[in-house]
Coordinates of C-alpha atoms and ligand atoms in Angstrom, one line a residue:
M1 CA -32.7 33.6 22.4
I2 CA -28.9 33.3 20.9
H3 CA -28.5 29.7 19.0
R4 CA -25.0 29.4 18.2
P5 CA -25.1 27.2 14.8
L6 CA -28.0 29.0 13.9
M7 CA -26.4 32.8 14.0
R8 CA -24.0 31.2 11.9
L9 CA -27.4 30.1 9.5
A10 CA -28.5 33.5 9.6
G11 CA -24.8 34.6 8.3
T12 CA -25.5 33.0 4.9
I13 CA -28.6 35.0 4.7
R14 CA -27.2 38.3 5.6
G15 CA -28.3 40.2 2.4
L16 CA -32.1 39.4 3.2
L17 CA -31.4 40.4 7.1
L18 CA -30.0 43.9 5.7
A19 CA -33.0 44.1 3.5
S20 CA -35.2 43.4 6.6
S21 CA -33.3 45.7 8.7
A22 CA -33.4 48.7 6.4
I23 CA -37.4 47.8 5.9
S24 CA -37.8 48.2 10.0
I25 CA -36.0 51.5 9.9
L26 CA -38.5 52.4 7.2
T27 CA -41.5 51.3 9.1
T28 CA -40.9 52.6 12.2
G29 CA -40.1 56.0 9.8
A30 CA -43.3 55.9 8.8
I31 CA -45.1 55.0 12.0
V32 CA -43.9 58.2 14.1
A33 CA -44.6 59.9 10.4
Q34 CA -47.8 58.4 11.1
M35 CA -48.0 59.4 14.9
L36 CA -46.6 63.2 14.1
W37 CA -49.5 63.8 11.8
L38 CA -52.1 62.2 13.5
S39 CA -51.2 64.4 16.6
R40 CA -51.1 67.2 14.0
I41 CA -54.3 67.3 12.4
I42 CA -56.0 66.3 16.3
H43 CA -54.8 69.1 17.5
N44 CA -55.6 71.7 14.5
V45 CA -59.0 70.1 14.5
F46 CA -59.5 70.2 18.3
M47 CA -57.6 73.1 19.7
E48 CA -57.2 75.5 16.7
G49 CA -60.8 74.6 15.2
A50 CA -59.6 73.9 11.6
S51 CA -62.0 73.1 9.2
L52 CA -61.7 69.3 7.1
S53 CA -60.3 71.2 4.2
D54 CA -58.0 73.1 6.5
V55 CA -56.3 69.5 6.9
R56 CA -56.9 68.2 3.7
I57 CA -52.8 68.0 2.7
P58 CA -52.0 66.8 6.4
L59 CA -54.6 63.8 6.2
L60 CA -53.2 62.9 2.7
Y61 CA -49.6 62.8 4.5
L62 CA -51.4 60.3 7.2
L63 CA -52.8 58.3 4.6
G64 CA -49.6 58.2 3.2
T65 CA -48.1 57.2 6.3
I66 CA -50.5 54.6 7.0
V67 CA -50.0 53.1 3.5
A68 CA -46.4 53.0 3.7
R69 CA -46.4 51.3 7.2
T70 CA -48.8 48.9 5.6
L71 CA -46.6 48.4 2.6
S72 CA -43.4 48.0 4.2
I73 CA -44.7 45.4 6.8
G74 CA -45.7 43.3 4.1
I75 CA -42.8 43.7 2.0
S76 CA -40.8 43.0 5.6
Q77 CA -42.8 39.4 5.5
S78 CA -42.2 38.0 2.1
V79 CA -38.5 39.1 2.5
N80 CA -38.6 37.5 5.5
Q81 CA -40.1 33.8 4.6
R82 CA -37.5 33.7 1.9
G83 CA -34.7 33.9 4.1
A84 CA -36.0 31.0 6.0
I85 CA -36.8 29.0 2.9
R86 CA -33.6 29.4 2.0
I87 CA -32.3 28.0 4.7
K88 CA -34.8 25.6 5.0
T89 CA -34.4 24.2 1.8
A90 CA -30.1 24.2 2.4
L91 CA -30.4 22.8 5.9
R92 CA -32.4 20.2 4.1
R93 CA -29.9 19.6 1.3
R94 CA -27.0 19.1 3.9
L95 CA -29.2 16.7 5.8
L96 CA -30.3 14.7 3.1
D97 CA -26.2 14.8 1.8
K98 CA -25.5 14.0 5.3
L99 CA -27.6 10.8 5.6
F100 CA -26.1 9.2 1.9
G101 CA -23.1 9.6 3.1
A102 CA -23.4 8.3 6.2
G103 CA -24.4 5.3 4.7
P104 CA -27.9 2.8 6.0
A105 CA -25.3 1.1 8.0
M106 CA -24.8 4.0 10.3
I107 CA -28.6 4.8 10.3
Q108 CA -30.2 2.7 12.7
H109 CA -33.7 0.8 11.7
E110 CA -34.9 2.2 15.2
R111 CA -34.6 5.5 14.6
T112 CA -36.0 5.9 11.5
G113 CA -39.2 7.4 12.6
E114 CA -37.2 10.4 14.3
L115 CA -35.1 11.2 11.4
A116 CA -38.5 11.4 9.3
S117 CA -39.7 13.8 12.0
T118 CA -36.6 15.7 12.3
L119 CA -36.5 16.3 8.4
T120 CA -40.2 17.4 8.6
D121 CA -41.6 18.7 11.7
G122 CA -38.0 19.7 12.9
L123 CA -37.5 21.6 9.5
E124 CA -40.7 23.3 9.8
K125 CA -39.6 24.4 13.3
I126 CA -36.4 26.2 12.4
D127 CA -38.3 27.4 9.6
A128 CA -40.8 29.3 11.9
Y129 CA -37.9 30.3 13.8
F130 CA -36.5 32.4 10.8
S131 CA -39.5 33.7 9.1
R132 CA -41.0 34.9 12.6
Y133 CA -38.5 35.1 15.6
F134 CA -35.5 36.4 13.9
P135 CA -37.1 39.1 11.9
R136 CA -39.1 40.6 14.9
A137 CA -35.6 40.1 17.2
L138 CA -34.3 41.9 14.9
H139 CA -37.3 44.6 14.9
V140 CA -36.8 44.8 18.1
M141 CA -33.4 46.0 18.4
I142 CA -34.4 48.6 15.7
A143 CA -38.0 50.3 16.3
P144 CA -37.7 50.8 20.2
P145 CA -34.5 52.5 20.6
C146 CA -35.2 54.8 17.3
I147 CA -38.6 55.6 18.8
A148 CA -36.8 55.9 22.2
I149 CA -34.3 58.6 20.3
V150 CA -37.3 60.4 18.7
V151 CA -39.3 60.6 21.9
F152 CA -36.5 61.7 24.1
A153 CA -34.9 64.5 21.7
M154 CA -38.8 65.7 21.9
D155 CA -39.7 65.0 25.4
P156 CA -36.8 63.9 27.5
L157 CA -38.9 63.1 30.2
S158 CA -41.3 60.7 28.6
G159 CA -38.1 59.4 26.7
A160 CA -36.0 58.4 30.0
I161 CA -39.2 56.7 31.2
L162 CA -39.7 54.7 28.1
L163 CA -35.7 54.0 28.1
F164 CA -36.1 52.9 32.0
T165 CA -39.2 50.2 31.2
G166 CA -38.1 49.0 28.3
P167 CA -35.2 47.3 28.8
L168 CA -37.3 45.3 31.9
I169 CA -39.0 43.7 29.4
P170 CA -36.2 41.3 27.6
V171 CA -35.1 40.6 31.5
F172 CA -38.9 39.9 32.1
M173 CA -38.7 37.4 29.6
W174 CA -35.7 35.9 29.8
L175 CA -36.1 34.7 33.2
I176 CA -39.5 33.3 32.6
G177 CA -37.9 31.8 29.1
G178 CA -35.2 29.6 30.9
M179 CA -37.7 28.0 32.6
A180 CA -39.8 27.5 29.4
E181 CA -37.0 26.2 27.2
K182 CA -35.8 23.3 29.3
R183 CA -39.6 22.2 28.6
T184 CA -39.8 22.5 25.5
Q185 CA -36.7 20.8 24.5
K186 CA -38.3 17.8 27.0
Q187 CA -41.6 18.5 24.3
W188 CA -39.7 17.7 21.2
T189 CA -38.0 14.5 22.7
A190 CA -41.3 13.3 23.4
M191 CA -42.9 14.0 20.1
S192 CA -40.0 12.5 18.5
R193 CA -40.3 9.5 20.4
M194 CA -43.7 9.6 19.3
S195 CA -43.2 9.7 15.8
A196 CA -40.6 6.7 16.2
H197 CA -42.9 4.7 18.2
F198 CA -45.6 5.2 15.6
L199 CA -43.5 4.7 12.3
D200 CA -42.4 1.0 14.1
V201 CA -45.6 0.0 15.0
L202 CA -46.8 1.0 11.5
Q203 CA -43.8 -0.8 9.6
G204 CA -44.8 -4.0 12.5
L205 CA -48.5 -4.1 12.3
T206 CA -48.7 -7.4 10.6
T207 CA -46.8 -9.2 13.0
L208 CA -48.5 -7.8 15.8
K209 CA -51.6 -8.3 14.7
L210 CA -50.4 -12.5 14.0
F211 CA -48.9 -12.2 17.5
G212 CA -52.5 -10.5 19.1
R213 CA -50.6 -8.2 20.8
S214 CA -51.8 -4.9 18.8
K215 CA -54.1 -3.9 22.2
E216 CA -51.3 -3.5 24.1
Q217 CA -49.9 -1.2 21.8
E218 CA -52.9 0.8 21.6
Q219 CA -52.3 1.3 25.6
E220 CA -48.4 2.1 24.5
I221 CA -49.9 5.0 21.8
R222 CA -52.3 5.9 24.4
R223 CA -49.8 5.9 27.6
I224 CA -46.9 8.0 25.0
S225 CA -49.6 10.5 23.7
N226 CA -50.9 11.5 26.7
R227 CA -46.9 12.4 28.1
Y228 CA -47.0 14.3 25.0
R229 CA -49.9 16.2 25.7
L230 CA -48.8 16.3 29.3
T231 CA -45.9 18.2 28.1
T232 CA -47.3 20.0 25.7
M233 CA -49.9 21.7 28.0
G234 CA -47.4 22.6 30.5
V235 CA -44.9 24.8 27.9
L236 CA -48.4 26.2 26.4
K237 CA -48.7 27.1 30.7
I238 CA -45.7 29.0 30.3
A239 CA -45.9 30.8 27.2
F240 CA -49.4 31.9 28.4
L241 CA -47.8 33.4 31.9
S242 CA -45.1 34.9 29.8
G243 CA -47.7 35.9 27.3
L244 CA -49.6 37.6 30.4
V245 CA -46.4 39.3 31.9
L246 CA -45.5 40.9 28.8
E247 CA -48.9 42.3 28.7
L248 CA -49.2 43.7 31.6
A249 CA -45.2 45.1 32.0
A250 CA -46.3 47.1 28.2
S251 CA -49.8 48.1 29.7
L252 CA -48.2 49.2 33.2
S253 CA -45.3 51.3 31.1
T254 CA -47.8 52.6 28.9
A255 CA -50.3 53.9 31.8
I256 CA -47.3 55.2 33.9
V257 CA -45.8 57.8 30.5
A258 CA -50.0 58.6 30.0
V259 CA -50.2 59.4 33.9
Q260 CA -47.2 62.1 34.0
I261 CA -48.4 63.5 30.5
G262 CA -51.7 63.6 32.0
V263 CA -50.2 65.6 35.3
R264 CA -47.8 67.7 32.8
L265 CA -50.8 68.4 30.5
V266 CA -53.3 69.7 33.7
E267 CA -50.3 72.0 35.0
G268 CA -50.0 73.4 31.1
H269 CA -45.5 72.4 31.3
I270 CA -46.6 70.5 28.3
P271 CA -48.1 71.7 24.8
F272 CA -50.9 69.4 23.9
Q273 CA -49.8 68.4 20.2
L274 CA -46.9 67.3 21.8
G275 CA -48.2 65.3 24.9
L276 CA -50.3 63.5 22.4
F277 CA -47.6 62.7 20.3
V278 CA -45.8 60.7 23.2
L279 CA -48.9 59.2 24.0
L280 CA -49.5 58.1 20.5
L281 CA -46.0 56.7 20.0
A282 CA -45.8 54.7 23.2
P283 CA -47.6 51.6 22.5
E284 CA -45.9 51.7 19.2
F285 CA -42.7 51.5 21.3
Y286 CA -44.0 48.4 23.0
L287 CA -45.6 46.7 20.4
P288 CA -42.0 45.2 18.8
F289 CA -41.5 43.7 22.3
R290 CA -45.0 42.2 22.6
Q291 CA -44.5 40.6 18.7
L292 CA -41.7 39.2 20.0
G293 CA -43.2 37.1 22.8
T294 CA -46.0 35.9 21.2
E295 CA -43.0 34.0 19.1
H296 CA -41.2 33.2 22.0
H297 CA -43.0 29.6 21.6
A298 CA -41.5 29.5 17.9
A299 CA -38.1 30.6 19.0
M300 CA -37.8 27.8 21.8
E301 CA -39.3 24.7 19.2
G302 CA -36.9 26.2 16.7
T303 CA -34.0 25.9 19.0
A304 CA -34.9 22.7 20.4
A305 CA -35.3 21.4 16.7
A306 CA -31.8 22.9 15.4
D307 CA -30.3 21.2 18.1
R308 CA -31.6 17.9 16.7
V309 CA -30.5 19.0 13.2
F310 CA -27.3 19.7 13.7
E311 CA -26.4 16.7 16.1
I312 CA -26.9 14.2 13.0
L313 CA -25.0 16.8 10.6
R314 CA -22.5 16.3 13.1
M315 CA -22.5 12.4 12.5
P316 CA -18.9 10.9 11.3
T317 CA -19.0 10.7 7.1
L318 CA -17.2 9.0 5.0
S319 CA -14.1 10.4 3.9
S320 CA -13.5 10.6 0.0
P321 CA -9.9 10.0 -1.4
T322 CA -8.7 12.8 -2.4
H323 CA -6.3 11.1 -5.9
P324 CA -9.3 8.5 -6.4
I325 CA -7.4 5.7 -9.0
A326 CA -9.4 2.9 -10.6
P327 CA -10.3 0.0 -9.7
P328 CA -8.0 -2.9 -10.9
P329 CA -9.2 -4.8 -14.1
T330 CA -11.2 -7.5 -13.8
P331 CA -11.1 -10.8 -12.6
F332 CA -9.4 -10.0 -9.2
D333 CA -9.6 -11.9 -5.5
L334 CA -11.0 -9.6 -2.8
R335 CA -8.5 -9.9 0.5
L336 CA -9.8 -8.3 3.9
L337 CA -6.2 -8.0 5.7
Q338 CA -7.0 -7.9 9.4
V339 CA -10.0 -5.8 9.1
S340 CA -11.5 -4.4 12.2
F341 CA -14.7 -2.0 12.9
A342 CA -16.8 -1.2 16.0
Y343 CA -20.1 1.3 15.5
P344 CA -19.6 4.5 17.4
G345 CA -20.8 3.8 20.6
R346 CA -20.1 0.4 21.1
P347 CA -17.0 -0.9 23.1
E348 CA -16.9 -4.6 21.6
P349 CA -15.9 -4.7 18.3
A350 CA -18.6 -5.7 15.4
L351 CA -15.4 -7.3 13.1
N352 CA -12.3 -8.3 15.3
D353 CA -9.0 -8.8 13.1
I354 CA -10.7 -10.5 10.4
S355 CA -8.7 -11.7 7.3
T356 CA -9.5 -13.4 4.4
T357 CA -10.0 -14.0 0.7
F358 CA -13.2 -14.6 -1.4
R359 CA -11.5 -15.9 -4.6
H360 CA -13.0 -14.5 -8.2
G361 CA -14.9 -17.8 -9.7
E362 CA -16.0 -18.9 -6.2
I363 CA -19.1 -18.7 -4.5
T364 CA -18.5 -18.0 -0.6
A365 CA -21.0 -18.9 1.9
L366 CA -21.0 -16.2 5.1
I367 CA -22.6 -18.3 8.0
G368 CA -22.9 -17.6 11.9
P369 CA -24.7 -16.8 13.7
S370 CA -26.9 -13.4 14.5
G371 CA -24.9 -10.1 15.4
S372 CA -21.6 -12.4 14.3
G373 CA -20.9 -8.9 11.9
K374 CA -21.8 -10.9 8.7
S375 CA -24.1 -7.5 7.5
T376 CA -21.1 -5.5 9.0
L377 CA -18.9 -7.1 7.0
F378 CA -21.1 -6.5 3.9
H379 CA -21.1 -2.7 4.3
L380 CA -17.6 -2.8 4.6
L381 CA -17.8 -4.0 1.3
C382 CA -20.2 -2.1 -0.1
R383 CA -18.2 1.1 1.5
Y384 CA -21.3 2.1 3.8
L385 CA -18.7 1.7 6.2
D386 CA -14.7 2.4 6.3
P387 CA -12.7 -0.4 8.3
E388 CA -11.2 1.2 11.5
S389 CA -7.7 -0.6 11.4
G390 CA -7.0 -3.3 8.2
A391 CA -7.5 -3.0 4.8
I392 CA -9.7 -5.0 2.0
H393 CA -7.6 -4.9 -1.4
A394 CA -9.1 -5.7 -4.7
G395 CA -6.1 -7.4 -6.6
D396 CA -3.1 -4.8 -5.5
T397 CA -5.3 -1.9 -4.8
D398 CA -6.6 -0.4 -1.7
L399 CA -10.1 0.0 -1.7
Q400 CA -9.9 3.4 0.3
D401 CA -8.0 4.2 -2.9
I402 CA -11.0 3.8 -5.1
D403 CA -13.9 6.3 -5.3
R404 CA -17.0 5.0 -4.0
T405 CA -19.4 5.6 -6.1
T406 CA -17.3 3.9 -8.8
W407 CA -16.3 1.0 -6.7
R408 CA -20.1 0.3 -6.3
R409 CA -20.3 0.6 -10.0
L410 CA -18.8 -3.1 -10.0
L411 CA -21.4 -4.6 -7.3
A412 CA -24.4 -6.1 -8.0
V413 CA -26.4 -6.8 -4.6
V414 CA -29.4 -8.7 -3.7
P415 CA -30.9 -7.9 -0.2
Q416 CA -32.4 -9.3 2.6
H417 CA -35.4 -7.1 2.1
P418 CA -35.4 -6.1 -1.6
S419 CA -36.4 -2.7 -2.0
L420 CA -39.1 -1.7 -4.6
F421 CA -39.8 2.2 -5.9
H422 CA -42.8 3.5 -7.4
G423 CA -42.3 2.9 -11.3
T424 CA -43.8 0.3 -13.3
V425 CA -41.7 -3.6 -13.0
L426 CA -40.1 -2.9 -16.2
D427 CA -38.7 0.5 -14.4
N428 CA -37.8 -1.4 -11.1
L429 CA -35.4 -3.7 -13.5
R430 CA -34.1 -1.1 -15.5
M431 CA -32.8 1.0 -12.7
A432 CA -30.0 -1.3 -13.0
K433 CA -28.9 -0.3 -16.1
P434 CA -31.6 2.7 -17.6
D435 CA -30.4 1.8 -21.5
A436 CA -31.4 -2.0 -21.2
T437 CA -33.7 -3.1 -24.2
L438 CA -37.0 -4.6 -23.4
D439 CA -35.4 -8.1 -24.9
E440 CA -32.5 -7.8 -22.5
V441 CA -35.0 -7.0 -19.5
R442 CA -37.2 -10.5 -20.4
E443 CA -34.0 -12.5 -20.9
M444 CA -32.3 -11.2 -17.5
A445 CA -35.6 -12.2 -16.3
Q446 CA -36.0 -15.2 -17.5
L447 CA -32.6 -16.0 -15.9
A448 CA -33.8 -15.2 -12.3
E449 CA -36.7 -17.1 -12.7
A450 CA -38.6 -14.1 -12.9
H451 CA -40.1 -14.2 -16.2
D452 CA -42.9 -16.3 -15.4
F453 CA -44.7 -14.8 -12.7
I454 CA -44.3 -11.1 -14.3
T455 CA -46.4 -12.6 -17.1
R456 CA -48.5 -13.3 -15.0
L457 CA -49.0 -10.6 -13.5
P458 CA -52.4 -7.8 -14.5
D459 CA -50.1 -6.1 -16.8
G460 CA -46.9 -7.9 -17.0
Y461 CA -43.8 -5.8 -17.3
E462 CA -45.9 -2.6 -17.0
T463 CA -47.9 -3.8 -14.1
S464 CA -46.8 -0.9 -11.0
L465 CA -45.5 -1.6 -7.8
G466 CA -45.1 0.8 -5.4
E467 CA -47.4 1.3 -2.6
Q468 CA -48.7 -2.0 -4.2
A469 CA -45.9 -4.0 -3.8
W470 CA -46.9 -6.0 -1.2
R471 CA -48.6 -8.4 -3.7
L472 CA -45.3 -10.3 -5.0
S473 CA -44.3 -12.2 -2.3
G474 CA -40.7 -12.3 -0.9
G475 CA -39.5 -15.0 -3.2
E476 CA -41.1 -13.1 -6.4
R477 CA -38.9 -9.7 -5.0
Q478 CA -36.0 -11.3 -4.1
R479 CA -35.9 -13.0 -7.7
L480 CA -36.7 -9.2 -9.4
A481 CA -33.8 -8.5 -6.9
V482 CA -31.8 -11.1 -8.9
A483 CA -33.2 -10.0 -12.6
R484 CA -31.3 -6.5 -11.6
A485 CA -28.3 -8.5 -10.5
F486 CA -28.0 -9.7 -14.1
L487 CA -29.0 -6.2 -15.3
K488 CA -26.0 -4.6 -13.9
N489 CA -23.7 -7.2 -14.8
A490 CA -21.1 -6.7 -12.2
P491 CA -18.6 -8.6 -11.9
I492 CA -19.2 -9.0 -7.3
L493 CA -22.3 -10.2 -6.5
L494 CA -23.0 -9.9 -2.6
M495 CA -26.4 -11.2 -1.6
D496 CA -28.1 -11.2 2.0
E497 CA -30.3 -14.7 1.6
P498 CA -33.6 -14.1 3.3
G499 CA -33.9 -15.4 6.6
A500 CA -38.0 -16.1 6.4
N501 CA -38.4 -19.4 4.8
L502 CA -39.6 -19.3 1.0
D503 CA -42.2 -21.6 -0.3
P504 CA -39.7 -25.0 -1.2
E505 CA -41.1 -23.8 -5.2
S506 CA -39.6 -20.7 -4.9
E507 CA -36.5 -21.5 -2.8
E508 CA -35.7 -24.1 -6.1
K509 CA -36.2 -21.4 -8.7
L510 CA -34.2 -18.4 -6.3
A511 CA -31.1 -20.6 -5.9
R512 CA -30.9 -21.9 -10.2
A513 CA -31.4 -18.8 -11.0
F514 CA -28.5 -17.8 -8.3
E515 CA -26.1 -20.3 -9.2
R516 CA -26.7 -19.2 -13.4
L517 CA -25.5 -15.6 -11.3
A518 CA -23.0 -16.9 -9.6
R519 CA -20.9 -18.1 -12.8
D520 CA -17.8 -16.2 -13.7
R521 CA -17.7 -13.9 -10.5
T522 CA -17.1 -12.9 -7.0
V523 CA -19.8 -14.2 -5.0
I524 CA -20.8 -13.6 -1.7
V525 CA -23.3 -14.6 0.6
I526 CA -24.8 -14.6 3.7
A527 CA -26.5 -17.7 3.7
H528 CA -29.3 -19.0 5.8
R529 CA -30.5 -22.0 3.8
L530 CA -28.3 -25.3 4.0
R531 CA -29.5 -25.5 -0.4
T532 CA -27.3 -22.2 -0.5
I533 CA -24.6 -23.0 1.8
Y534 CA -24.1 -26.9 0.0
R535 CA -23.4 -25.1 -3.2
A536 CA -21.1 -23.0 -2.2
D537 CA -17.2 -23.6 -3.1
R538 CA -15.9 -22.1 0.2
M539 CA -17.6 -20.9 4.2
V540 CA -16.7 -18.3 6.0
V541 CA -17.8 -19.1 9.3
L542 CA -18.1 -16.0 11.9
D543 CA -18.8 -16.0 15.7
Q544 CA -18.7 -12.3 17.1
G545 CA -16.9 -10.5 14.9
R546 CA -14.3 -13.3 14.1
V547 CA -14.0 -15.6 11.7
V548 CA -13.4 -18.9 13.4
E549 CA -13.2 -21.3 10.9
E550 CA -13.2 -21.4 6.8
G551 CA -12.7 -24.0 4.0
T552 CA -14.8 -26.2 2.1
H553 CA -18.1 -27.9 3.3
N554 CA -15.6 -31.5 3.4
E555 CA -13.4 -29.7 5.3
L556 CA -15.5 -28.4 7.8
L557 CA -17.5 -31.4 8.7
N558 CA -14.8 -33.2 9.1
Q559 CA -13.2 -30.5 11.6
N560 CA -16.4 -31.3 13.6
G561 CA -16.2 -27.7 14.8
A562 CA -18.4 -24.5 15.0
Y563 CA -19.8 -25.7 11.1
A564 CA -21.2 -28.5 11.7
R565 CA -22.8 -27.7 15.0
L566 CA -24.2 -24.5 13.3
L567 CA -25.2 -27.3 10.5
K568 CA -26.5 -29.8 13.0
G569 CA -28.7 -26.6 14.7
D570 CA -30.1 -25.7 10.6
V571 CA -27.8 -22.2 10.8
Ligands
LIG601 P1 -25.2 -9.9 11.3 O1 -25.6 -9.6 10.6 O2 -24.0 -11.3 11.7 O3 -26.5 -10.8 12.2 P2 -24.3 -7.7 12.4 O4 -23.4 -6.8 11.6 O5 -25.7 -7.1 12.0 O6 -24.3 -9.6 12.4 O7 -24.0 -6.8 13.9 C1 -22.8 -7.1 14.4 C2 -22.6 -6.6 15.9 O8 -23.2 -4.9 16.0 C3 -23.9 -6.7 16.4 O9 -23.1 -6.8 17.9 C4 -24.9 -5.6 16.3 O10 -25.3 -5.4 17.7 C5 -23.6 -4.5 16.2 N1 -24.4 -3.4 15.2 C6 -24.7 -4.0 14.0 N2 -25.4 -3.0 13.0 C7 -25.2 -2.1 14.4 C8 -25.5 -0.3 14.0 N3 -25.7 0.7 13.4 N4 -25.0 0.5 16.0 C9 -24.4 -0.2 16.5 N5 -23.8 -1.3 16.6 C10 -24.6 -1.9 15.6
LIG602 MG1 -27.7 -8.9 9.2

């Protein structure tokens, strides 16, 4: 079960693997010594009639070898676990870096469930690979050859049998393993799909209930679980089969060794003590193979999970400028120069040759039907994505030359569905400015029309949100997000208006708050509501990734084109 990327990972814990190999050699030495003393004691007692006191010293030696064997096994387990944890931690960090680096734009919503299962279950499988399978594979390469050499040196015939039958076992395993591997991969896919589905269903449970579709989902879940059960049983069947073959091969080989020693003992061709020693050692020769066989399943699961992990690690990341320059002093305009962008695997571009200017001190409304590229444009402005061709300029500076984090400090974003984090209202607001005083926070909340509803919460600003955040309505969440944006006091404001209808009072409050926030800033809003659109200074109408119209409300209305049609359809 050689898996290139996993081997490379193993290279990162070379020291621990070396230690593990050294311990394997010690264990093997202890086993050989144990059998040597055991056969000697038995020989002395039964063949030469030695008394207990005669064999007291050899018994102590025997005890010593047993203790040494047990100790070294325990130590090797802890060493192996340490290596596995180190690899798992490093991988987890790389995965998280990757996901953060790729940004929210590349993580499609449908795949969050699958990602979550890769980050948890997937890494545990890789842990099992390194803590259980890999050390045993190492041990197989060390212990049986050492034992075979010892046996061969003392009794060439038995040694030859071991040398001949030993390699047969890996060959059998390999034959069966090929069959099992495909199935394990299928099982892994089925499991990922299942968890992705569960998460989606959980996230959409209210909607499902609302539309009376939960019964169908129940059946769907039953169907998916059933498929998972069948693939799992398929994998287990093969696992049991391979276990059976392995045990059979090991028993048969041990029997062959035993029979030939028995025959030679009867004919007096081999001394009793030597025969006994070889007989005791033979099962120890096959033991590592059998142990490896029981971990075969772990190995296959580990490689299947690793395939998925490395697929994620291969996702394109955003490059950062080698010599980042400072962003221009405010105020500046944002200019898009022939910007195009296509998502990987999508033939048609999400944005196609967009050129427009977002002026300082103006509110620009981005409008267009769903799928026209509004969110993609936002992701570009937040620099979660980079333009494929063309450039975005802040004043005269290309955004590509500015460090991403530095750039994002200039942005305040009010997303469509603002996330609230575990913590109090105050914590959630202070996220935008950790050192904000309580008065400052209050003032901004007032500007955002959020202060009133916050004081009506059970503990006011100290009310904890998070899991219970559902108590806030959509409008309230948005106003919290707006208050956050006020606190951040950034020169550029991006807002994605909630598409769902708010109650008229919330809508009015939000619009008033927003207008206050918009003063003396560059504001770009994905607008869904007429109220917001009327307040904007300029409209940019997108359709299928292109700017189809831009201008003021009156200009566009007079053109009687796409904008006029959108207004009629109530955007
Ligand atoms: P809007 O916000 O105007 O609804 P989007 O910018 O979300 O439009 O989408 C523009 C186009 O890009 C659509 O065709 C959409 O299917 C596609 N798209 C959006 N996000 C992704 C993604 N993460 N991966 C692939 N295609 C995407
Ligand atoms: Mg969108």
